[in-house]
One Martini backbone bead per residue (centre of mass of N, CA, C, O) as a GRO file, in nm:
protein
  300
    1UNK     BB    1 -16.788  -8.732 -13.847
    2UNK     BB    2 -16.821  -8.653 -14.145
    3UNK     BB    3 -16.651  -8.393 -14.129
    4UNK     BB    4 -16.390  -8.531 -14.038
    5UNK     BB    5 -16.359  -8.706 -14.287
    6UNK     BB    6 -16.339  -8.478 -14.494
    7UNK     BB    7 -16.097  -8.338 -14.365
    8UNK     BB    8 -15.899  -8.577 -14.392
    9UNK     BB    9 -15.923  -8.600 -14.699
   10UNK     BB   10 -15.817  -8.320 -14.770
   11UNK     BB   11 -15.543  -8.346 -14.632
   12UNK     BB   12 -15.451  -8.594 -14.792
   13UNK     BB   13 -15.467  -8.454 -15.070
   14UNK     BB   14 -15.266  -8.225 -15.017
   15UNK     BB   15 -15.025  -8.404 -14.944
   16UNK     BB   16 -15.024  -8.559 -15.210
   17UNK     BB   17 -14.988  -8.316 -15.396
   18UNK     BB   18 -14.720  -8.203 -15.275
   19UNK     BB   19 -14.561  -8.463 -15.304
   20UNK     BB   20 -14.584  -8.479 -15.610
   21UNK     BB   21 -14.455  -8.199 -15.675
   22UNK     BB   22 -14.181  -8.247 -15.521
   23UNK     BB   23 -14.129  -8.521 -15.723
   24UNK     BB   24 -14.140  -8.391 -15.984
   25UNK     BB   25 -14.097  -8.370 -16.322
   26UNK     BB   26 -13.946  -8.136 -16.549
   27UNK     BB   27 -14.083  -8.058 -16.873
   28UNK     BB   28 -13.968  -7.913 -17.189
   29UNK     BB   29 -14.094  -8.078 -17.455
   30UNK     BB   30 -14.153  -8.317 -17.236
   31UNK     BB   31 -14.351  -8.570 -17.111
   32UNK     BB   32 -14.117  -8.792 -16.981
   33UNK     BB   33 -13.910  -8.720 -16.763
   34UNK     BB   34 -13.598  -8.849 -16.597
   35UNK     BB   35 -13.541  -8.573 -16.483
   36UNK     BB   36 -13.594  -8.302 -16.291
   37UNK     BB   37 -13.468  -8.149 -16.561
   38UNK     BB   38 -13.602  -8.073 -16.896
   39UNK     BB   39 -13.488  -7.960 -17.229
   40UNK     BB   40 -13.598  -7.912 -17.549
   41UNK     BB   41 -13.406  -7.906 -17.846
   42UNK     BB   42 -13.284  -7.912 -18.164
   43UNK     BB   43 -13.001  -8.045 -18.051
   44UNK     BB   44 -13.132  -8.122 -17.761
   45UNK     BB   45 -13.063  -8.173 -17.421
   46UNK     BB   46 -13.133  -8.010 -17.109
   47UNK     BB   47 -13.000  -8.095 -16.784
   48UNK     BB   48 -13.095  -8.199 -16.446
   49UNK     BB   49 -12.991  -8.395 -16.216
   50UNK     BB   50 -13.009  -8.542 -15.899
   51UNK     BB   51 -12.714  -8.398 -15.825
   52UNK     BB   52 -12.713  -8.105 -15.998
   53UNK     BB   53 -12.622  -8.153 -16.279
   54UNK     BB   54 -12.523  -7.998 -16.585
   55UNK     BB   55 -12.645  -8.078 -16.920
   56UNK     BB   56 -12.531  -7.992 -17.249
   57UNK     BB   57 -12.601  -8.239 -17.449
   58UNK     BB   58 -12.576  -8.423 -17.181
   59UNK     BB   59 -12.681  -8.713 -17.024
   60UNK     BB   60 -12.399  -8.756 -16.826
   61UNK     BB   61 -12.288  -8.567 -16.607
   62UNK     BB   62 -11.962  -8.519 -16.431
   63UNK     BB   63 -12.011  -8.221 -16.373
   64UNK     BB   64 -12.163  -7.939 -16.289
   65UNK     BB   65 -12.068  -7.850 -16.592
   66UNK     BB   66 -12.157  -8.007 -16.906
   67UNK     BB   67 -12.022  -7.954 -17.259
   68UNK     BB   68 -11.948  -8.254 -17.387
   69UNK     BB   69 -12.103  -8.285 -17.707
   70UNK     BB   70 -11.873  -8.188 -17.909
   71UNK     BB   71 -11.864  -7.957 -18.155
   72UNK     BB   72 -12.065  -7.758 -17.945
   73UNK     BB   73 -11.880  -7.760 -17.658
   74UNK     BB   74 -11.883  -7.450 -17.570
   75UNK     BB   75 -11.746  -7.147 -17.409
   76UNK     BB   76 -11.837  -6.815 -17.289
   77UNK     BB   77 -11.657  -6.516 -17.193
   78UNK     BB   78 -11.627  -6.216 -17.028
   79UNK     BB   79 -11.578  -5.921 -16.902
   80UNK     BB   80 -11.447  -5.739 -16.605
   81UNK     BB   81 -11.420  -5.484 -16.335
   82UNK     BB   82 -11.370  -5.674 -16.126
   83UNK     BB   83 -11.217  -5.807 -15.879
   84UNK     BB   84 -11.080  -6.095 -15.765
   85UNK     BB   85 -11.213  -6.071 -15.484
   86UNK     BB   86 -11.510  -6.020 -15.577
   87UNK     BB   87 -11.538  -6.298 -15.750
   88UNK     BB   88 -11.338  -6.500 -15.677
   89UNK     BB   89 -11.226  -6.804 -15.692
   90UNK     BB   90 -11.249  -6.933 -16.042
   91UNK     BB   91 -11.285  -6.707 -16.219
   92UNK     BB   92 -11.364  -6.575 -16.546
   93UNK     BB   93 -11.193  -6.392 -16.819
   94UNK     BB   94 -11.193  -6.173 -17.108
   95UNK     BB   95 -10.916  -6.014 -17.274
   96UNK     BB   96 -10.916  -5.803 -17.562
   97UNK     BB   97 -10.684  -5.639 -17.512
   98UNK     BB   98 -10.392  -5.561 -17.617
   99UNK     BB   99 -10.077  -5.694 -17.582
  100UNK     BB  100  -9.777  -5.839 -17.571
  101UNK     BB  101  -9.823  -6.036 -17.845
  102UNK     BB  102 -10.145  -6.005 -17.779
  103UNK     BB  103 -10.489  -5.997 -17.845
  104UNK     BB  104 -10.600  -6.224 -17.638
  105UNK     BB  105 -10.720  -6.333 -17.302
  106UNK     BB  106 -10.718  -6.532 -17.023
  107UNK     BB  107 -10.855  -6.522 -16.685
  108UNK     BB  108 -10.798  -6.595 -16.338
  109UNK     BB  109 -10.908  -6.631 -16.010
  110UNK     BB  110 -10.732  -6.650 -15.678
  111UNK     BB  111 -10.873  -6.405 -15.488
  112UNK     BB  112 -10.648  -6.161 -15.562
  113UNK     BB  113 -10.576  -6.229 -15.867
  114UNK     BB  114 -10.524  -6.191 -16.199
  115UNK     BB  115 -10.456  -6.473 -16.414
  116UNK     BB  116 -10.276  -6.560 -16.685
  117UNK     BB  117 -10.391  -6.749 -16.978
  118UNK     BB  118 -10.334  -6.976 -17.267
  119UNK     BB  119 -10.457  -7.161 -17.537
  120UNK     BB  120 -10.245  -6.985 -17.707
  121UNK     BB  121  -9.949  -6.990 -17.616
  122UNK     BB  122  -9.797  -6.740 -17.389
  123UNK     BB  123  -9.672  -6.583 -17.159
  124UNK     BB  124  -9.495  -6.252 -17.100
  125UNK     BB  125  -9.197  -6.154 -16.987
  126UNK     BB  126  -9.106  -5.802 -16.916
  127UNK     BB  127  -8.786  -5.632 -16.875
  128UNK     BB  128  -8.691  -5.281 -16.809
  129UNK     BB  129  -8.371  -5.101 -16.776
  130UNK     BB  130  -8.175  -4.837 -16.628
  131UNK     BB  131  -7.867  -4.645 -16.549
  132UNK     BB  132  -7.820  -4.333 -16.327
  133UNK     BB  133  -7.613  -4.457 -16.132
  134UNK     BB  134  -7.322  -4.555 -15.913
  135UNK     BB  135  -7.443  -4.807 -15.795
  136UNK     BB  136  -7.304  -5.063 -15.582
  137UNK     BB  137  -7.209  -5.417 -15.476
  138UNK     BB  138  -6.984  -5.563 -15.282
  139UNK     BB  139  -6.952  -5.944 -15.255
  140UNK     BB  140  -6.643  -5.989 -15.355
  141UNK     BB  141  -6.356  -6.024 -15.133
  142UNK     BB  142  -6.048  -6.047 -14.967
  143UNK     BB  143  -6.184  -5.798 -14.812
  144UNK     BB  144  -6.439  -5.780 -14.588
  145UNK     BB  145  -6.452  -5.459 -14.551
  146UNK     BB  146  -6.559  -5.412 -14.863
  147UNK     BB  147  -6.830  -5.496 -14.810
  148UNK     BB  148  -7.066  -5.315 -15.007
  149UNK     BB  149  -7.153  -5.010 -15.075
  150UNK     BB  150  -7.105  -4.816 -15.380
  151UNK     BB  151  -6.937  -4.566 -15.599
  152UNK     BB  152  -6.893  -4.765 -15.830
  153UNK     BB  153  -6.618  -4.958 -15.965
  154UNK     BB  154  -6.423  -5.188 -15.827
  155UNK     BB  155  -6.133  -5.318 -15.864
  156UNK     BB  156  -6.126  -5.657 -15.844
  157UNK     BB  157  -6.448  -5.678 -15.797
  158UNK     BB  158  -6.749  -5.806 -15.708
  159UNK     BB  159  -7.040  -5.636 -15.862
  160UNK     BB  160  -7.336  -5.517 -15.819
  161UNK     BB  161  -7.604  -5.371 -15.993
  162UNK     BB  162  -7.767  -5.090 -15.866
  163UNK     BB  163  -8.020  -4.888 -15.898
  164UNK     BB  164  -8.255  -4.893 -16.107
  165UNK     BB  165  -8.453  -4.781 -16.386
  166UNK     BB  166  -8.766  -4.861 -16.428
  167UNK     BB  167  -8.975  -4.928 -16.724
  168UNK     BB  168  -9.045  -5.253 -16.705
  169UNK     BB  169  -9.296  -5.486 -16.547
  170UNK     BB  170  -9.427  -5.765 -16.723
  171UNK     BB  171  -9.735  -5.970 -16.781
  172UNK     BB  172  -9.887  -5.929 -17.056
  173UNK     BB  173  -9.937  -5.610 -16.954
  174UNK     BB  174  -9.906  -5.680 -16.649
  175UNK     BB  175  -9.813  -5.560 -16.371
  176UNK     BB  176  -9.514  -5.631 -16.183
  177UNK     BB  177  -9.257  -5.779 -15.924
  178UNK     BB  178  -8.996  -5.945 -16.045
  179UNK     BB  179  -8.836  -5.676 -16.026
  180UNK     BB  180  -8.553  -5.528 -15.847
  181UNK     BB  181  -8.414  -5.218 -15.876
  182UNK     BB  182  -8.233  -5.201 -15.619
  183UNK     BB  183  -8.075  -5.493 -15.685
  184UNK     BB  184  -8.125  -5.636 -15.984
  185UNK     BB  185  -8.343  -5.857 -15.924
  186UNK     BB  186  -8.470  -6.161 -16.066
  187UNK     BB  187  -8.781  -6.348 -16.034
  188UNK     BB  188  -8.910  -6.638 -16.127
  189UNK     BB  189  -9.257  -6.718 -16.165
  190UNK     BB  190  -9.158  -6.940 -16.380
  191UNK     BB  191  -9.082  -7.194 -16.569
  192UNK     BB  192  -8.802  -7.130 -16.803
  193UNK     BB  193  -8.700  -6.934 -17.076
  194UNK     BB  194  -8.453  -6.665 -17.071
  195UNK     BB  195  -8.390  -6.349 -17.198
  196UNK     BB  196  -8.070  -6.182 -17.133
  197UNK     BB  197  -7.957  -5.833 -17.101
  198UNK     BB  198  -7.648  -5.639 -17.047
  199UNK     BB  199  -7.508  -5.301 -17.007
  200UNK     BB  200  -7.191  -5.119 -16.979
  201UNK     BB  201  -7.039  -4.791 -16.910
  202UNK     BB  202  -6.752  -4.598 -16.892
  203UNK     BB  203  -6.564  -4.354 -16.834
  204UNK     BB  204  -6.332  -4.187 -16.968
  205UNK     BB  205  -5.993  -4.328 -16.963
  206UNK     BB  206  -5.702  -4.446 -16.849
  207UNK     BB  207  -5.562  -4.735 -16.914
  208UNK     BB  208  -5.390  -4.960 -16.786
  209UNK     BB  209  -5.055  -5.053 -16.893
  210UNK     BB  210  -5.102  -5.316 -16.809
  211UNK     BB  211  -5.198  -5.623 -16.791
  212UNK     BB  212  -5.515  -5.769 -16.809
  213UNK     BB  213  -5.729  -5.602 -16.946
  214UNK     BB  214  -6.076  -5.589 -16.822
  215UNK     BB  215  -6.429  -5.666 -16.886
  216UNK     BB  216  -6.709  -5.801 -16.694
  217UNK     BB  217  -7.015  -5.955 -16.784
  218UNK     BB  218  -7.256  -6.096 -16.544
  219UNK     BB  219  -7.459  -6.376 -16.496
  220UNK     BB  220  -7.660  -6.476 -16.214
  221UNK     BB  221  -7.763  -6.789 -16.057
  222UNK     BB  222  -8.010  -6.856 -15.808
  223UNK     BB  223  -8.161  -7.021 -15.584
  224UNK     BB  224  -8.390  -6.991 -15.330
  225UNK     BB  225  -8.137  -7.058 -15.122
  226UNK     BB  226  -7.868  -6.905 -15.271
  227UNK     BB  227  -7.744  -7.091 -15.476
  228UNK     BB  228  -7.515  -7.129 -15.711
  229UNK     BB  229  -7.575  -7.243 -16.064
  230UNK     BB  230  -7.485  -6.982 -16.243
  231UNK     BB  231  -7.232  -6.846 -16.482
  232UNK     BB  232  -7.231  -6.575 -16.724
  233UNK     BB  233  -6.977  -6.438 -16.951
  234UNK     BB  234  -6.821  -6.133 -17.066
  235UNK     BB  235  -6.505  -6.052 -17.233
  236UNK     BB  236  -6.317  -5.751 -17.239
  237UNK     BB  237  -6.026  -5.664 -17.395
  238UNK     BB  238  -5.706  -5.483 -17.333
  239UNK     BB  239  -5.444  -5.342 -17.425
  240UNK     BB  240  -5.160  -5.218 -17.267
  241UNK     BB  241  -5.171  -4.943 -17.473
  242UNK     BB  242  -5.452  -4.809 -17.476
  243UNK     BB  243  -5.397  -4.579 -17.223
  244UNK     BB  244  -5.179  -4.419 -17.317
  245UNK     BB  245  -5.045  -4.137 -17.288
  246UNK     BB  246  -5.321  -3.926 -17.363
  247UNK     BB  247  -5.523  -4.146 -17.360
  248UNK     BB  248  -5.892  -4.180 -17.377
  249UNK     BB  249  -6.118  -4.448 -17.298
  250UNK     BB  250  -6.389  -4.640 -17.350
  251UNK     BB  251  -6.546  -4.875 -17.130
  252UNK     BB  252  -6.694  -5.216 -17.138
  253UNK     BB  253  -6.999  -5.425 -17.137
  254UNK     BB  254  -7.169  -5.740 -17.235
  255UNK     BB  255  -7.460  -5.969 -17.169
  256UNK     BB  256  -7.598  -6.261 -17.341
  257UNK     BB  257  -7.881  -6.477 -17.265
  258UNK     BB  258  -8.007  -6.816 -17.240
  259UNK     BB  259  -8.204  -6.914 -16.957
  260UNK     BB  260  -8.274  -7.157 -16.721
  261UNK     BB  261  -8.562  -7.134 -16.503
  262UNK     BB  262  -8.684  -7.175 -16.207
  263UNK     BB  263  -8.902  -7.134 -15.985
  264UNK     BB  264  -8.739  -6.874 -15.790
  265UNK     BB  265  -8.517  -6.789 -15.941
  266UNK     BB  266  -8.212  -6.584 -15.955
  267UNK     BB  267  -8.143  -6.290 -16.149
  268UNK     BB  268  -7.808  -6.128 -16.184
  269UNK     BB  269  -7.605  -5.854 -16.226
  270UNK     BB  270  -7.243  -5.836 -16.284
  271UNK     BB  271  -6.896  -5.722 -16.209
  272UNK     BB  272  -6.553  -5.735 -16.351
  273UNK     BB  273  -6.257  -5.527 -16.320
  274UNK     BB  274  -5.938  -5.420 -16.512
  275UNK     BB  275  -5.833  -5.067 -16.581
  276UNK     BB  276  -5.688  -5.023 -16.312
  277UNK     BB  277  -5.597  -4.990 -16.012
  278UNK     BB  278  -5.602  -5.146 -15.735
  279UNK     BB  279  -5.907  -5.028 -15.573
  280UNK     BB  280  -6.013  -4.856 -15.767
  281UNK     BB  281  -6.254  -4.626 -15.926
  282UNK     BB  282  -6.515  -4.652 -16.155
  283UNK     BB  283  -6.729  -4.476 -16.373
  284UNK     BB  284  -7.018  -4.425 -16.501
  285UNK     BB  285  -7.197  -4.365 -16.796
  286UNK     BB  286  -7.482  -4.130 -16.749
  287UNK     BB  287  -7.541  -4.026 -17.003
  288UNK     BB  288  -7.830  -3.993 -17.163
  289UNK     BB  289  -7.998  -4.137 -16.933
  290UNK     BB  290  -7.843  -4.428 -16.930
  291UNK     BB  291  -7.816  -4.584 -17.222
  292UNK     BB  292  -7.543  -4.759 -17.157
  293UNK     BB  293  -7.728  -4.877 -16.910
  294UNK     BB  294  -7.879  -5.189 -16.961
  295UNK     BB  295  -8.194  -5.389 -16.926
  296UNK     BB  296  -8.314  -5.723 -17.037
  297UNK     BB  297  -8.616  -5.932 -16.998
  298UNK     BB  298  -8.732  -6.235 -17.172
  299UNK     BB  299  -8.970  -6.455 -17.234
  300UNK     BB  300  -8.969  -6.758 -17.446
   0.00000   0.00000   0.00000
């Protein structure tokens, strides 16, 4: 009986001891901590409260990690070579390598890609391309049978300039696919103002001696549903005697705009010309590796 009593007493003591330890507050440099975990520093306390929130010099943290202690409540992150998928959505990293117009910037993982954002300044979309093919696409004509891909620019028809040679498609130095070189179409990845310019030149030829000779370079904006919302054009006119035989002259045009695009809007260059007889085709000047036919889009 006495042994059983001692045994029960020991068991009760052990249970009481473990229960006390399980519910004890841990304090480092603090005699009577009021939170499950507290550390005293020269600047103040670091705590973990009963809900598991961490407060760095913050007595009542409101989020999982609360650093809002005033003048010194900052956080620092470094770079990583892990992919966005490996670190998972919500991770941060600092990219110190210079990009276009940027010394360094933060990125966050969306689980698939590293996405750039800036505490000062903004990301910068840059697209550059030139054209070394004769490819166009007639999309507006009074004759439906003419709609389709062509080699060169058909007179008095609205034609997209297709099959560009892409030089750069970048978001602050990170390669992207906002520009489709096959169609010449740019899709805005975010709402903002974009500076866009393109130019084209045709091979020297005799300009039609009739009136109303002109070349038009046009930027077209469509919304995500495909509805035209804007068209901005530049018109270069040519006098009726410009190409009188035996003269042969180069003709072309350029259009530069600052245009407001909503996310998902589509920006695309096209042309309409009349420098020869109706229905005939003019060829691009693609000498010098297409330097006369160029396209640039920059986010402002």
